[in-house]
Coordinates of C-alpha atoms in Angstrom, one line a residue:
M120 CA 14.3 61.0 -159.1
T121 CA 12.6 64.3 -159.8
P122 CA 9.1 65.2 -158.5
R123 CA 7.8 64.6 -162.0
E124 CA 9.6 61.3 -162.2
V125 CA 8.0 60.2 -158.8
L126 CA 4.5 61.1 -160.1
A127 CA 5.1 59.1 -163.3
L128 CA 6.3 56.1 -161.3
C129 CA 3.1 56.4 -159.2
R130 CA 1.0 56.3 -162.4
E131 CA 3.0 53.5 -163.9
R132 CA 2.9 51.3 -160.9
E133 CA -0.6 52.2 -160.0
I134 CA 0.4 53.4 -156.5
Q135 CA -2.5 54.3 -154.2
A136 CA -0.7 55.2 -151.0
I137 CA 2.3 57.4 -150.3
D138 CA 4.1 56.6 -147.1
L139 CA 6.0 59.6 -145.6
R140 CA 8.8 58.7 -143.3
F141 CA 11.2 60.6 -141.1
M142 CA 13.4 59.8 -138.0
D143 CA 12.7 61.0 -134.5
F144 CA 15.5 62.5 -132.5
P145 CA 16.7 59.3 -130.7
G146 CA 16.7 57.5 -134.0
T147 CA 13.5 55.5 -134.6
Q148 CA 11.8 55.9 -138.0
K149 CA 8.3 57.3 -138.1
H150 CA 5.5 57.6 -140.7
F151 CA 2.2 58.5 -141.7
T152 CA 0.4 57.7 -145.1
I153 CA -1.6 59.8 -147.5
P154 CA -3.7 58.9 -150.6
A155 CA -1.6 59.0 -153.7
K156 CA -4.0 61.6 -155.5
I157 CA -3.1 64.1 -152.8
L158 CA 0.6 64.2 -153.9
V159 CA 1.2 66.8 -156.7
E160 CA 4.2 68.5 -157.9
K161 CA 3.8 71.3 -155.5
S162 CA 3.8 69.0 -152.5
F163 CA 7.6 68.6 -152.8
E164 CA 7.9 72.4 -151.9
D165 CA 5.0 72.9 -149.7
G166 CA 5.2 69.6 -147.6
F167 CA 2.5 68.1 -145.4
G168 CA 1.6 69.3 -141.8
F169 CA 1.7 67.0 -138.8
D170 CA 1.8 67.3 -135.0
G171 CA 5.4 67.0 -133.7
S172 CA 4.6 67.4 -130.0
S173 CA 4.5 63.6 -129.4
M174 CA 7.9 63.1 -131.1
R175 CA 10.7 62.4 -128.4
G176 CA 12.8 65.3 -128.0
W177 CA 11.0 67.6 -130.4
K178 CA 8.4 70.5 -130.1
A179 CA 6.4 71.4 -127.0
I180 CA 2.7 71.1 -127.2
N181 CA 2.3 74.8 -127.7
E182 CA 4.4 74.9 -130.8
S183 CA 3.7 71.5 -132.2
D184 CA 2.8 72.2 -135.9
M185 CA 5.6 71.0 -138.2
L186 CA 5.9 70.1 -141.9
V187 CA 7.3 67.0 -143.6
V188 CA 8.7 67.7 -147.0
P189 CA 9.2 64.6 -149.2
Q190 CA 12.6 64.1 -150.9
P191 CA 12.0 62.6 -154.4
E192 CA 15.5 61.1 -154.6
T193 CA 14.5 58.8 -151.7
A194 CA 11.4 57.3 -153.4
F195 CA 10.9 53.5 -153.6
V196 CA 8.1 51.2 -154.1
D197 CA 7.4 49.4 -150.6
P198 CA 7.9 45.5 -151.2
F199 CA 5.7 44.7 -148.2
M200 CA 2.7 47.1 -148.5
S201 CA 0.2 46.9 -151.2
N202 CA 0.5 49.8 -154.0
T203 CA 2.6 51.9 -151.5
L204 CA 5.4 54.3 -152.5
V205 CA 7.7 55.4 -149.6
M206 CA 9.6 58.7 -149.4
T207 CA 11.9 60.0 -146.7
C208 CA 11.2 63.7 -145.6
N209 CA 13.0 66.7 -144.3
I210 CA 11.4 68.5 -141.3
Q211 CA 10.6 72.3 -141.6
D212 CA 9.0 74.9 -139.4
P213 CA 5.6 75.7 -141.1
I214 CA 6.0 79.5 -140.2
T215 CA 9.6 80.3 -141.0
R216 CA 10.0 77.5 -143.4
E217 CA 13.5 76.9 -141.9
D218 CA 14.9 73.4 -141.6
Y219 CA 14.3 72.0 -138.1
A220 CA 17.7 72.0 -136.1
K221 CA 16.7 68.8 -134.4
D222 CA 15.7 66.8 -137.5
P223 CA 18.5 64.3 -137.6
R224 CA 18.4 64.3 -141.4
N225 CA 19.0 68.1 -141.4
V226 CA 22.1 67.7 -139.2
A227 CA 23.5 65.3 -141.9
R228 CA 22.7 67.6 -144.6
K229 CA 24.5 70.4 -142.7
A230 CA 27.5 68.3 -142.0
E231 CA 27.9 67.6 -145.8
S232 CA 27.4 71.2 -146.6
Y233 CA 30.1 72.3 -144.0
M234 CA 32.6 69.7 -145.5
R235 CA 32.2 71.2 -149.0
S236 CA 32.5 74.8 -147.6
T237 CA 36.1 73.8 -146.1
K238 CA 37.2 72.9 -149.6
I239 CA 38.9 69.8 -148.1
A240 CA 36.6 67.3 -149.7
D241 CA 33.3 67.4 -151.6
V242 CA 32.2 63.7 -150.7
A243 CA 32.5 61.8 -147.5
N244 CA 31.9 58.1 -148.4
F245 CA 30.6 55.8 -145.5
G246 CA 30.5 51.9 -146.0
P247 CA 28.6 50.4 -143.1
E248 CA 28.6 46.9 -141.9
A249 CA 25.5 46.4 -139.9
E250 CA 25.2 43.3 -137.8
F251 CA 21.9 42.1 -136.3
F252 CA 20.2 39.1 -134.7
I253 CA 17.3 37.0 -135.9
F254 CA 15.5 35.3 -133.3
D255 CA 12.5 32.8 -133.4
D256 CA 10.9 33.9 -130.2
V257 CA 11.3 36.9 -127.7
R258 CA 9.6 37.7 -124.5
F259 CA 10.5 40.4 -122.1
D260 CA 8.9 42.6 -119.4
Q261 CA 9.6 45.0 -116.6
N262 CA 7.2 46.2 -113.9
E263 CA 7.2 46.8 -110.2
H264 CA 7.7 43.3 -109.0
E265 CA 9.4 41.4 -111.9
C266 CA 11.9 41.8 -114.7
Y267 CA 13.0 39.5 -117.4
Y268 CA 13.9 38.7 -120.9
H269 CA 13.8 35.4 -123.0
V270 CA 15.0 35.1 -126.5
D271 CA 15.3 32.0 -128.5
S272 CA 16.7 30.7 -131.9
I273 CA 16.4 27.3 -133.4
E274 CA 20.2 27.3 -134.1
G275 CA 21.3 28.6 -130.5
Q276 CA 23.7 26.3 -128.8
W277 CA 21.4 26.3 -125.8
N278 CA 19.1 24.1 -127.8
R279 CA 21.4 21.3 -128.4
G280 CA 19.6 19.0 -125.8
K281 CA 16.1 20.4 -126.2
P282 CA 13.4 18.0 -127.0
G283 CA 10.6 19.2 -129.4
S284 CA 7.6 18.0 -131.5
G285 CA 10.1 16.4 -133.9
P286 CA 13.7 15.0 -133.9
N287 CA 16.4 17.5 -132.9
A288 CA 19.0 17.4 -135.8
G289 CA 21.8 18.6 -133.7
Y290 CA 23.1 21.4 -136.0
K291 CA 23.5 24.0 -133.5
I292 CA 26.1 26.8 -133.7
R293 CA 28.6 26.9 -130.9
Y294 CA 29.2 30.2 -128.9
K295 CA 31.5 32.5 -130.9
E296 CA 31.7 29.8 -133.9
G297 CA 29.0 31.2 -136.1
Y298 CA 31.3 32.8 -138.7
F299 CA 30.5 31.5 -142.2
P300 CA 29.0 28.0 -141.5
V301 CA 27.0 26.5 -144.5
P302 CA 23.5 25.1 -144.2
P303 CA 22.1 23.1 -142.5
A304 CA 23.9 24.8 -139.5
D305 CA 23.2 28.2 -141.1
T306 CA 19.4 28.1 -140.9
L307 CA 19.1 31.8 -142.2
Q308 CA 20.6 31.6 -145.6
D309 CA 17.5 31.9 -147.6
V310 CA 16.1 34.7 -145.2
R311 CA 19.2 36.8 -145.6
T312 CA 19.2 36.2 -149.4
E313 CA 15.6 37.4 -149.5
M314 CA 16.7 40.5 -147.5
M315 CA 19.7 41.1 -149.8
L316 CA 17.5 40.9 -152.9
A317 CA 14.7 43.1 -151.4
L318 CA 17.5 45.7 -150.6
M319 CA 18.7 45.6 -154.1
D320 CA 15.2 46.0 -155.5
C321 CA 14.7 49.1 -153.4
G322 CA 17.8 50.8 -154.6
V323 CA 20.3 49.6 -151.9
D324 CA 23.5 48.3 -153.3
V325 CA 24.8 45.2 -151.5
E326 CA 28.2 43.6 -151.4
A327 CA 27.7 40.5 -149.4
Q328 CA 25.5 38.8 -146.8
H329 CA 26.6 36.1 -144.3
H330 CA 26.1 34.5 -140.9
E331 CA 28.2 36.3 -138.1
V332 CA 30.1 35.1 -135.2
A333 CA 27.6 34.7 -132.4
T334 CA 25.3 31.6 -132.1
G335 CA 21.5 32.1 -132.0
G336 CA 21.1 34.0 -135.6
Q337 CA 23.6 36.7 -135.7
C338 CA 23.8 38.0 -139.3
E339 CA 25.4 40.7 -141.5
I340 CA 24.5 42.2 -144.8
D341 CA 27.1 44.7 -146.1
M342 CA 26.0 47.7 -148.1
K343 CA 28.2 49.3 -150.8
Y344 CA 29.7 52.6 -149.7
A345 CA 27.9 55.9 -150.6
P346 CA 28.0 59.6 -149.5
L347 CA 27.0 60.2 -145.9
L348 CA 23.4 61.4 -146.4
K349 CA 22.7 58.5 -148.9
T350 CA 24.1 55.9 -146.5
A351 CA 22.1 57.1 -143.6
D352 CA 18.9 57.0 -145.7
N353 CA 19.9 53.5 -146.9
L354 CA 20.3 52.3 -143.3
L355 CA 16.8 53.4 -142.4
R356 CA 15.7 51.4 -145.5
Y357 CA 18.0 48.4 -144.4
K358 CA 16.4 48.2 -140.9
Y359 CA 12.9 48.3 -142.4
I360 CA 13.5 45.5 -144.9
V361 CA 15.5 43.3 -142.5
K362 CA 12.7 43.5 -139.8
N363 CA 9.9 43.0 -142.3
V364 CA 11.5 40.0 -144.0
A365 CA 12.1 38.5 -140.8
A366 CA 8.4 39.0 -139.6
K367 CA 7.3 37.4 -143.1
H368 CA 9.1 34.3 -142.0
G369 CA 7.6 34.3 -138.6
K370 CA 10.9 35.6 -137.0
T371 CA 12.1 38.8 -135.3
A372 CA 15.1 40.9 -136.0
T373 CA 16.8 43.1 -133.6
F374 CA 19.7 45.7 -133.9
M375 CA 20.2 45.8 -130.2
P376 CA 24.0 45.6 -129.6
K377 CA 24.1 42.9 -127.0
P378 CA 21.1 40.6 -126.8
L379 CA 23.0 37.6 -125.7
W380 CA 25.4 37.4 -122.8
N381 CA 28.7 35.5 -123.3
D382 CA 28.9 35.8 -127.1
N383 CA 29.7 38.5 -129.6
G384 CA 27.4 41.6 -129.9
S385 CA 26.3 43.5 -133.0
G386 CA 28.3 46.5 -134.3
L387 CA 28.1 48.9 -137.2
H388 CA 31.5 49.1 -138.4
L389 CA 31.9 52.2 -140.5
H390 CA 34.5 52.3 -143.5
M391 CA 35.3 55.9 -144.3
S392 CA 36.9 57.9 -147.0
L393 CA 37.0 61.5 -148.2
W394 CA 37.1 62.4 -151.9
K395 CA 37.5 65.7 -154.0
D396 CA 36.9 66.0 -157.7
D397 CA 36.4 62.2 -158.0
K398 CA 39.8 61.5 -156.5
P399 CA 40.4 59.6 -153.2
L400 CA 42.1 61.7 -150.6
F401 CA 43.2 58.9 -148.2
A402 CA 45.6 56.9 -150.4
G403 CA 49.3 57.8 -149.8
S404 CA 52.7 56.6 -148.7
R405 CA 52.2 56.9 -144.8
Y406 CA 51.3 54.1 -142.4
G407 CA 49.1 51.4 -143.9
G408 CA 49.0 53.2 -147.3
L409 CA 47.3 56.2 -145.9
S410 CA 47.8 59.8 -146.9
E411 CA 48.8 62.6 -144.4
M412 CA 45.2 63.7 -144.7
G413 CA 44.0 60.1 -143.8
M414 CA 46.3 60.1 -140.7
Y415 CA 45.0 63.4 -139.5
A416 CA 41.5 62.3 -140.0
M417 CA 42.1 59.3 -137.8
G418 CA 43.8 61.6 -135.3
G419 CA 40.5 63.7 -135.1
I420 CA 38.5 60.6 -134.5
L421 CA 40.7 59.3 -131.7
K422 CA 41.0 62.7 -130.1
H423 CA 37.2 63.1 -129.8
A424 CA 36.4 59.4 -129.6
A425 CA 34.9 59.5 -126.0
A426 CA 32.4 62.3 -127.2
L427 CA 31.6 60.4 -130.3
F428 CA 30.6 57.4 -128.3
A429 CA 27.5 59.4 -127.1
F430 CA 26.1 59.3 -130.7
C431 CA 27.9 56.2 -132.0
C432 CA 27.1 53.8 -128.9
P433 CA 24.1 55.7 -127.6
T434 CA 22.4 53.0 -125.4
T435 CA 23.2 51.6 -122.1
N436 CA 23.2 48.2 -123.8
S437 CA 26.0 49.4 -126.1
Y438 CA 28.6 49.2 -123.4
K439 CA 27.8 45.5 -122.7
R440 CA 29.2 44.8 -126.1
L441 CA 32.4 46.9 -125.6
I442 CA 34.2 44.5 -123.5
A443 CA 37.2 42.2 -123.9
G444 CA 37.2 39.0 -125.7
Y445 CA 34.4 39.5 -128.2
E446 CA 36.0 41.2 -131.1
A447 CA 34.8 44.7 -130.1
P448 CA 37.3 47.4 -129.6
I449 CA 38.0 48.3 -125.9
N450 CA 40.9 50.8 -126.6
L451 CA 41.2 53.8 -128.6
T452 CA 44.1 53.0 -131.0
Y453 CA 44.6 52.3 -134.8
S454 CA 46.3 49.5 -136.7
Y455 CA 47.0 48.1 -140.1
R456 CA 44.8 44.9 -140.5
N457 CA 44.4 44.4 -136.7
R458 CA 40.6 44.2 -135.7
S459 CA 41.2 44.6 -132.1
A460 CA 41.9 48.2 -132.6
A461 CA 39.3 50.9 -132.5
I462 CA 40.3 52.0 -136.1
R463 CA 41.6 49.3 -138.6
I464 CA 43.2 50.1 -142.0
P465 CA 42.0 47.2 -144.3
V466 CA 44.4 45.6 -146.8
H467 CA 41.9 44.1 -149.2
S468 CA 43.1 46.0 -152.3
P469 CA 46.1 48.2 -153.3
H470 CA 44.0 50.5 -155.5
P471 CA 43.8 54.1 -154.4
E472 CA 40.1 54.3 -154.7
N473 CA 39.7 51.5 -152.3
K474 CA 41.9 53.1 -149.5
R475 CA 40.0 53.9 -146.5
F476 CA 40.0 53.1 -142.7
E477 CA 37.3 51.4 -140.6
F478 CA 35.9 52.9 -137.3
R479 CA 34.9 49.7 -135.4
C480 CA 33.3 51.2 -132.3
P481 CA 29.8 52.3 -133.6
D482 CA 26.8 49.9 -133.3
S483 CA 23.4 49.9 -135.0
S484 CA 21.5 51.3 -132.1
S485 CA 22.8 54.7 -133.3
N486 CA 20.9 57.3 -135.2
P487 CA 22.9 57.1 -138.4
Y488 CA 22.3 60.6 -139.5
L489 CA 23.9 62.0 -136.0
A490 CA 26.4 59.4 -135.7
M491 CA 28.1 59.7 -139.1
S492 CA 27.8 63.5 -138.9
A493 CA 29.6 63.5 -135.7
V494 CA 32.4 61.2 -137.1
L495 CA 32.9 63.4 -140.1
M496 CA 33.2 66.6 -137.9
A497 CA 35.9 64.7 -135.9
M498 CA 37.7 63.9 -139.1
L499 CA 37.5 67.5 -140.5
D500 CA 38.6 68.8 -137.1
G501 CA 41.7 66.4 -137.3
I502 CA 42.6 67.5 -140.8
Q503 CA 42.2 71.1 -140.0
N504 CA 44.3 71.0 -136.9
K505 CA 46.7 68.4 -138.1
I506 CA 46.0 66.1 -135.2
D507 CA 48.6 63.3 -134.9
P508 CA 46.9 59.9 -134.2
G509 CA 49.8 58.8 -132.2
H510 CA 51.6 55.3 -132.6
P511 CA 49.7 52.4 -134.1
L512 CA 49.1 49.2 -132.3
E513 CA 50.6 46.1 -133.9
K514 CA 49.8 43.6 -131.1
D515 CA 46.5 42.0 -130.2
I516 CA 45.1 44.1 -127.4
Y517 CA 43.6 41.0 -125.8
D518 CA 47.1 39.5 -125.4
L519 CA 48.7 42.6 -123.8
K520 CA 49.9 42.5 -120.2
P521 CA 48.1 44.7 -117.7
D522 CA 50.8 47.3 -117.4
E523 CA 50.8 47.6 -121.3
L524 CA 47.0 47.8 -121.4
A525 CA 47.0 50.6 -118.9
E526 CA 49.0 52.9 -121.2
L527 CA 46.3 52.7 -123.9
P528 CA 43.4 55.0 -123.7
A529 CA 40.2 53.0 -123.1
V530 CA 36.7 53.4 -124.6
P531 CA 34.0 54.9 -122.2
G532 CA 32.7 52.4 -119.7
S533 CA 29.1 53.5 -120.0
L534 CA 26.6 55.6 -121.6
E535 CA 26.9 58.0 -118.6
D536 CA 30.7 58.4 -119.1
A537 CA 30.1 59.0 -122.9
L538 CA 27.5 61.8 -122.2
Q539 CA 29.9 63.4 -119.9
A540 CA 32.6 63.4 -122.5
L541 CA 30.2 65.0 -124.9
R542 CA 29.4 67.7 -122.2
D543 CA 33.2 68.3 -122.0
D544 CA 34.0 68.1 -125.7
H545 CA 31.5 69.2 -128.2
K546 CA 32.9 72.5 -129.8
F547 CA 34.2 70.5 -132.7
L548 CA 30.4 69.6 -133.6
L549 CA 29.3 73.2 -133.4
V550 CA 31.4 74.6 -136.2
G551 CA 29.4 75.4 -139.3
D552 CA 26.2 75.3 -137.1
V553 CA 26.1 71.5 -137.9
F554 CA 25.1 70.6 -134.4
T555 CA 23.7 73.2 -132.1
E556 CA 23.9 73.7 -128.4
D557 CA 20.3 73.0 -128.3
V558 CA 20.8 69.6 -130.2
I559 CA 23.7 68.8 -127.9
D560 CA 21.8 69.7 -124.6
T561 CA 18.5 67.9 -125.7
W562 CA 20.5 64.7 -126.5
I563 CA 22.2 64.7 -123.3
W564 CA 19.1 65.5 -121.3
Y565 CA 17.0 62.8 -123.1
K566 CA 19.6 60.0 -122.8
T567 CA 20.4 60.9 -119.2
S568 CA 16.7 61.1 -117.9
Q569 CA 15.1 58.4 -120.2
E570 CA 17.8 55.9 -120.3
V571 CA 20.7 56.2 -117.8
A572 CA 18.5 57.2 -114.9
A573 CA 15.7 54.8 -115.9
L574 CA 18.1 51.8 -115.9
R575 CA 19.8 52.9 -112.6
E576 CA 16.8 53.0 -110.5
R577 CA 15.4 49.5 -111.4
P578 CA 16.6 46.2 -109.9
H579 CA 18.5 44.0 -112.4
P580 CA 17.7 40.2 -112.4
Y581 CA 21.2 39.2 -111.9
E582 CA 21.4 41.2 -108.7
F583 CA 19.0 38.7 -107.1
A584 CA 21.5 35.9 -108.0
M585 CA 24.2 37.9 -106.4
Y586 CA 22.6 39.4 -103.4
Y587 CA 19.2 37.9 -102.5
D588 CA 20.6 35.7 -99.7
I589 CA 23.2 38.3 -98.5

């Protein structure tokens, strides 16, 4: 939509409040709201001032004034709040009017701009498969003398023998057997359908929704592919709608990668392809039906994969998902069809426009603007430098012998390892000023000081089980 069309929509729908949203540096959506009468056509150029000093990883208190500039093409009517229109905003410096380097959306815009400047492609399409859990109850705390968490789901296997106020019907989903069950075992069908319809009403194209593998309410709703920036905007909308529909039903949704031990975690599988002049560039006669360019793009991702993990798997919890036996990739390889590889080439359709590959490592705790921008920069580096992805893996990784497994490059074992890899390998991200040294340094500093160090210094509950009587 244009600014005029946004204003016309406000009049047509009797909008009384404008919700201005943006994403902070680590990846949490923020907002503030203005009366609809304040929004005029000039607002889309002048923006609105706010204090950025309390945003994680952003401005210091002595230089805190910033601008949010609403983007009309992101407008949608909020399905949960009364008479409210939502718009995603870009962040600018109020004095220079320059786009703020640490605004994640700005990084994504620069990544797309740099891609176009290379003449390699004019569109990078991303199709995300975002997994999440819906729980009925969650409690957790951490202080000086105790640490615990407790999550519960009516369909969790652990509730098979639980007495309640009424009869226990016994339809509980067994561990790792939650893929595609029908109701009544699948208790969340109507909730997911409501989420799917709300997404579509808010302008997000959806391809499918279903229960996922894990017990205890693991779900997936697949969005149709779209260009990088639009996909990242849609993922913010996706999380907002999923969480609020769950809350409407008295439930809670989480995109935490591994909330349950001993069952599958939640990923954000990214299906990717490059296009130019409305023609797909990854279809060809090489391995898995890929083009030479597609092979080089995979080569770039695999070469820089360890550094990419700092953005694609950016939490300490991410690495509890990346272990053998739970359908998460543990080695940096590629394969035709094989889901145990880090990169998989799907076989769903022979049509060139559907030719793509799937990067299975990322998870939904990531900041989508930064994660997808980093992946795009790795693909472009692979294409420009003709990086060979090596030999494909045709076997199931989980069935390999130890000596065979030792020959395969492994994913980072922790967030700390991924951050060190980013320190050592980030020049490909700086090309075209897409990422800056300040962005990289701030990311490493924040994740190290606020997450890695914070977890390292606190006793873990399981340590008491292992060591209390030592």
